[in-house]
Short mmCIF file of C-alpha atoms in Angstrom, two decimals:
data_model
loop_
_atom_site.label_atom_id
_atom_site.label_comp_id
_atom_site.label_asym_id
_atom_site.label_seq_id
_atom_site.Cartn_x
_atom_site.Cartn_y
_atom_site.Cartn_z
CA UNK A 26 18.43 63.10 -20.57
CA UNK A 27 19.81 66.14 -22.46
CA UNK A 28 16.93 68.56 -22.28
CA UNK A 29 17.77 72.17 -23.13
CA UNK A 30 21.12 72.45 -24.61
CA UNK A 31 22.81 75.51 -25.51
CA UNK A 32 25.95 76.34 -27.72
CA UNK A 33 28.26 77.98 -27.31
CA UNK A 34 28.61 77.98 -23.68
CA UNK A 35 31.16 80.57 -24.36
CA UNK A 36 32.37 83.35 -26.44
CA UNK A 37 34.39 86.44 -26.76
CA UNK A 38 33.22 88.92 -30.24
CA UNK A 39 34.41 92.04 -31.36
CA UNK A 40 32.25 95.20 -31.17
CA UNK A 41 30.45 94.82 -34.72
CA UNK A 42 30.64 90.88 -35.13
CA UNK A 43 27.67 88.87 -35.54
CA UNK A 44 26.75 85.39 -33.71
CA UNK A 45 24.19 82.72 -33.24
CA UNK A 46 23.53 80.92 -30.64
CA UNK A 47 21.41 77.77 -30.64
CA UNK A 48 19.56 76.38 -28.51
CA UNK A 49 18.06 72.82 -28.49
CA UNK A 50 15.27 71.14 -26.72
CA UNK A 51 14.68 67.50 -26.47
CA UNK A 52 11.24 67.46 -24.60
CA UNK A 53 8.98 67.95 -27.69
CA UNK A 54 8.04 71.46 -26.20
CA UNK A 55 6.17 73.71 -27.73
CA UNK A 56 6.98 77.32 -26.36
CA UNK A 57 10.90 78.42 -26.04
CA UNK A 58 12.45 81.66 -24.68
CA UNK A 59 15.68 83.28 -24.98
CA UNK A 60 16.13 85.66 -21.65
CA UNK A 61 19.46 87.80 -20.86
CA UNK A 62 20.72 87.52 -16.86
CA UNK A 63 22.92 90.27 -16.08
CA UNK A 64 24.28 91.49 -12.16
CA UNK A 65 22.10 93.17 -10.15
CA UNK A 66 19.04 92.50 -12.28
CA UNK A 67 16.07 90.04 -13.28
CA UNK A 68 16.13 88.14 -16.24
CA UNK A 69 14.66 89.86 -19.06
CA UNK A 70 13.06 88.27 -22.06
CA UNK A 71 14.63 88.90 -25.26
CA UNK A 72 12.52 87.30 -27.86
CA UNK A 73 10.17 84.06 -27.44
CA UNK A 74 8.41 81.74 -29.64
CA UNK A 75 4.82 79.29 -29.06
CA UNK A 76 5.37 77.04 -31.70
CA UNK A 77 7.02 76.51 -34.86
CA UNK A 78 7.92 78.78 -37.09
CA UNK A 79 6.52 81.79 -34.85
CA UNK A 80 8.79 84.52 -33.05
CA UNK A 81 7.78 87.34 -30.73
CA UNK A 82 9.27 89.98 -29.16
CA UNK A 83 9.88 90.11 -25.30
CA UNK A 84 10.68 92.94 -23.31
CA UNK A 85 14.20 93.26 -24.79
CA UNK A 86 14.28 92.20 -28.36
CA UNK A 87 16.17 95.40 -29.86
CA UNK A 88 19.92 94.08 -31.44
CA UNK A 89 18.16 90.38 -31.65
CA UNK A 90 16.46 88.29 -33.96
CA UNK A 91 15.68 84.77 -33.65
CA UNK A 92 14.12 82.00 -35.57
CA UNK A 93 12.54 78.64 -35.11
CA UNK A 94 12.69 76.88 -38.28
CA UNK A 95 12.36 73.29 -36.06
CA UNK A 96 10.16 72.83 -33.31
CA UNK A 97 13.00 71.43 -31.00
CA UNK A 98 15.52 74.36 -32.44
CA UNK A 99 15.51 78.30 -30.91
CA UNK A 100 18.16 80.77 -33.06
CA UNK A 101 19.49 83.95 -31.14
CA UNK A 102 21.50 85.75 -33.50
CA UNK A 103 23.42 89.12 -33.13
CA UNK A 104 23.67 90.84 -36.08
CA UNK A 105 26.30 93.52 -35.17
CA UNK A 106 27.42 93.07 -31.56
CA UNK A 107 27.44 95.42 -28.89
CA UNK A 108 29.35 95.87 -25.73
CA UNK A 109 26.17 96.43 -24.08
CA UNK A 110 25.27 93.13 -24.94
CA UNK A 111 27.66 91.35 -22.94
CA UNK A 112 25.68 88.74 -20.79
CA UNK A 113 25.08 85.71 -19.55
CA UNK A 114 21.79 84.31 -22.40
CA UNK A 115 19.71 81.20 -21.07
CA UNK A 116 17.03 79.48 -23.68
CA UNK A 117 14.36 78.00 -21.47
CA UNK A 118 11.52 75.84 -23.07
CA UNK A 119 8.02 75.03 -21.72
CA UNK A 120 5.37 72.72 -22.53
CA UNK A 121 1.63 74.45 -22.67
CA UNK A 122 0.33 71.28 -20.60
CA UNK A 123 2.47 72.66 -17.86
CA UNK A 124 0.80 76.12 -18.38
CA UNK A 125 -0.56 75.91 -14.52
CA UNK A 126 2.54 75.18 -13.02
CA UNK A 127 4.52 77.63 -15.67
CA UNK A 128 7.73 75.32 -14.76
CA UNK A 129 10.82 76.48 -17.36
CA UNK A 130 13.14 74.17 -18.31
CA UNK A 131 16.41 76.20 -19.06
CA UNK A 132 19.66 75.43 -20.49
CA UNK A 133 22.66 75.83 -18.72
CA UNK A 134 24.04 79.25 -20.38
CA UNK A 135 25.99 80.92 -22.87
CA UNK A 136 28.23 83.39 -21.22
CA UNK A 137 28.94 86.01 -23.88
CA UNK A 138 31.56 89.30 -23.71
CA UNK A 139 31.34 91.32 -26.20
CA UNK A 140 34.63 93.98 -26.42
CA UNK B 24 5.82 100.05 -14.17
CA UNK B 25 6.27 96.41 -12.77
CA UNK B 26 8.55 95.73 -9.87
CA UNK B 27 9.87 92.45 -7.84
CA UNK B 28 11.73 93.47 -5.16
CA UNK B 29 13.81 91.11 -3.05
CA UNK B 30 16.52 91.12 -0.35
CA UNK B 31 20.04 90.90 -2.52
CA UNK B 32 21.53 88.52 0.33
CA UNK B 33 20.76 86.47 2.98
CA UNK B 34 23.08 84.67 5.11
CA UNK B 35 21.76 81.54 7.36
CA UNK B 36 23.40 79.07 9.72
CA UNK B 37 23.37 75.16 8.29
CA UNK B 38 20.38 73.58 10.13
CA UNK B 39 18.36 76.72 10.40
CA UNK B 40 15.36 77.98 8.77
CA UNK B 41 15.94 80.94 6.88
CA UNK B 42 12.81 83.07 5.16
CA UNK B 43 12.95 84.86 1.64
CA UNK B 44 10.38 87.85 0.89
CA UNK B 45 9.37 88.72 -2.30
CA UNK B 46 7.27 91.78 -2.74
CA UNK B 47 5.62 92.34 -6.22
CA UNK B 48 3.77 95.10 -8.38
CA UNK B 49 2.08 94.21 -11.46
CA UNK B 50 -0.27 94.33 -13.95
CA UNK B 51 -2.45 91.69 -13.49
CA UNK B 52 -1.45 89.05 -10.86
CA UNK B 53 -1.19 84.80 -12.68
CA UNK B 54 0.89 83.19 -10.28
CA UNK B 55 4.10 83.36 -8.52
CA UNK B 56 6.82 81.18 -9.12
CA UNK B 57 10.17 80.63 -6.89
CA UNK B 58 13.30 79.17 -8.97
CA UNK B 59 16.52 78.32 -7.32
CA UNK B 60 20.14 79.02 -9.23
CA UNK B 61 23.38 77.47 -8.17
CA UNK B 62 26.06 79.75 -9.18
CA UNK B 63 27.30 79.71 -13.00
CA UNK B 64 24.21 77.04 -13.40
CA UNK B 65 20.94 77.25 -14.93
CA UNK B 66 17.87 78.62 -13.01
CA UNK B 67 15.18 75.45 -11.58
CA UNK B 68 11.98 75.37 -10.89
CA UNK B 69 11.04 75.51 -6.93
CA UNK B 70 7.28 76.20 -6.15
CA UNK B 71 4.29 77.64 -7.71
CA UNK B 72 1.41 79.89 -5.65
CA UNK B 73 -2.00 81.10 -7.37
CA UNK B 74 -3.97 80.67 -4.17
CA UNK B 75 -3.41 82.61 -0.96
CA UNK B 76 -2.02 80.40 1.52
CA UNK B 77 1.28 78.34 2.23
CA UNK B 78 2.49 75.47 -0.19
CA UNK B 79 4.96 73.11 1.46
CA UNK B 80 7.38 70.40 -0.85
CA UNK B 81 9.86 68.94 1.51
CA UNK B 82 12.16 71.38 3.63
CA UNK B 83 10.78 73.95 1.25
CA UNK B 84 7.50 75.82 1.34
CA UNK B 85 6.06 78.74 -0.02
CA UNK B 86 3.50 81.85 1.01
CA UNK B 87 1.31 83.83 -1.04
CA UNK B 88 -0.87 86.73 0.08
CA UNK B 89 -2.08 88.66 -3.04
CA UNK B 90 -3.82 91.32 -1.40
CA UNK B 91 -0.41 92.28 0.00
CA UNK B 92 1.54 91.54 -2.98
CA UNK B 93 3.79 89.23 -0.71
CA UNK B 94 5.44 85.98 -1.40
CA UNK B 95 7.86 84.10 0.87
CA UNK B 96 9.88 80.98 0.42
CA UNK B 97 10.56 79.05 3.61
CA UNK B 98 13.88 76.96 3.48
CA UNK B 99 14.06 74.43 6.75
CA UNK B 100 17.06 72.58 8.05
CA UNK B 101 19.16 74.28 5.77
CA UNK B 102 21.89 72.22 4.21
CA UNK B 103 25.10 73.85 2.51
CA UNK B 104 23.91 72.80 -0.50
CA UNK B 105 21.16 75.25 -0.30
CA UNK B 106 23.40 77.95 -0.95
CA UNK B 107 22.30 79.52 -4.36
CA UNK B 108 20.54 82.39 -5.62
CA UNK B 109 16.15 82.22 -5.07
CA UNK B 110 14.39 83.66 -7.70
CA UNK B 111 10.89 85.34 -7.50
CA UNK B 112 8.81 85.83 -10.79
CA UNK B 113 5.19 86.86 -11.21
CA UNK B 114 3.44 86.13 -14.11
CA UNK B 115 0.97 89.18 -15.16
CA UNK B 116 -1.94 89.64 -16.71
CA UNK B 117 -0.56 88.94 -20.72
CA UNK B 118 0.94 85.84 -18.72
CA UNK B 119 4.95 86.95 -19.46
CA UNK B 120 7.15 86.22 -16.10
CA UNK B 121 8.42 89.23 -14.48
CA UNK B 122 11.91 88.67 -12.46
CA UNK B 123 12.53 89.55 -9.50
CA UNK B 124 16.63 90.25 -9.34
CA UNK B 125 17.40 87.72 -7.00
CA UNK B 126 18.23 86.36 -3.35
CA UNK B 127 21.88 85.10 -3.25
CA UNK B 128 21.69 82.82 -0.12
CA UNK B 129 24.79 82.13 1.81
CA UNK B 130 25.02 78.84 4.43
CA UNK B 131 27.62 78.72 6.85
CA UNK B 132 28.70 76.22 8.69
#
């Protein structure tokens, strides 16, 4: 049972490099998020998506973009990296039958420094 | 603005019960949710509260008052595995999760 899967778990960029992550979902979900977790504070949504081939913006989307070409694939890319990006990113999918219970289903993490 | 606030860290005895506040303010008020996150893992789902009242699962259980913006999750015969980070998120009135920052829970021995 794979269920969210995320690559890279790890990575080290250059101010100024660009990046995707991908995230992958094997539960036939429907809604997927991409949040940022960083000390000391709550995770904050980056960019989300309720379906494919629809994106959104969450409450931190500036430096992001993201696409969702397949319904069981979420893109975070970084087009020019920041320092201030440096973070620990989690993809978390949902299905809308479960929109009572809101459960998340995330993937274990990509840990990313950016110098 | 929105806020979650909850104690940074908690330390308990193993066999104890050991109490988590969360204290929220939203817009809009869709449910509270409690995750658990064992360190350098992924966050999991705990317990879900929509109704005032208590909501038990096991050693775990979890309060809601929504007139007081309160939450607590109620951990019973605490087992070192139980050490982890607790998670409180409210989901507002556009239905996005708000985080709190996090409970890192420490069991001794």
């Amino acid at each position: 049972n794979a269920g969210v899967t995320q690559t890279p778990k790890f990575r080290v960029l250059k101010t100024g490099q660009s990046m995707t992550l991908l995230c992958a979902q094997d539960m036939n979900h429907e809604y997927m998020y991409w949040y940022r977790q960083d000390p000391g504070m709550g995770l904050r949504l980056i960019h989300y998506s309720v379906g494919e081939g629809t994106t959104a913006k969450g409450e931190v989307p500036d430096g992001y973009n993201v696409s969702r070409l397949k319904k069981q694939n979420f893109l975070l890319g970084l087009e020019s990296a920041a320092p201030s990006q440096t973070s620990v990113y989690f993809c978390a999918s949902k299905s809308p039958e479960r929109e009572n219970t809101g459960e998340l289903f995330f993937g274990e993490g990509s840990r990313l420094t950016v110098l | 603005g929105q806020n979650i606030d909850q104690p940074t860290e908690m330390t308990a005895t193993e066999g104890a019960i050991v109490q988590i506040n969360c204290t929220y303010q939203t817009s809009g008020f869709n449910g509270l949710f409690w995750y658990q996150q064992h360190a350098g893992e992924a966050p999991t789902f705990l317990s879900y509260n929509v109704l005032d009242g208590l909501e038990e699962k096991g050693r775990f259980s979890s309060f809601l008052s929504r007139s007081k913006g309160y939450s607590y999750l109620l951990l019973k015969e605490l087992q070192m595995k139980d050490s982890a980070s607790y998670l409180c998120a409210v989901r507002d009135s556009n239905y996005q999760l708000i985080w709190g920052a996090g409970t890192k829970l420490i069991i001794k021995p």
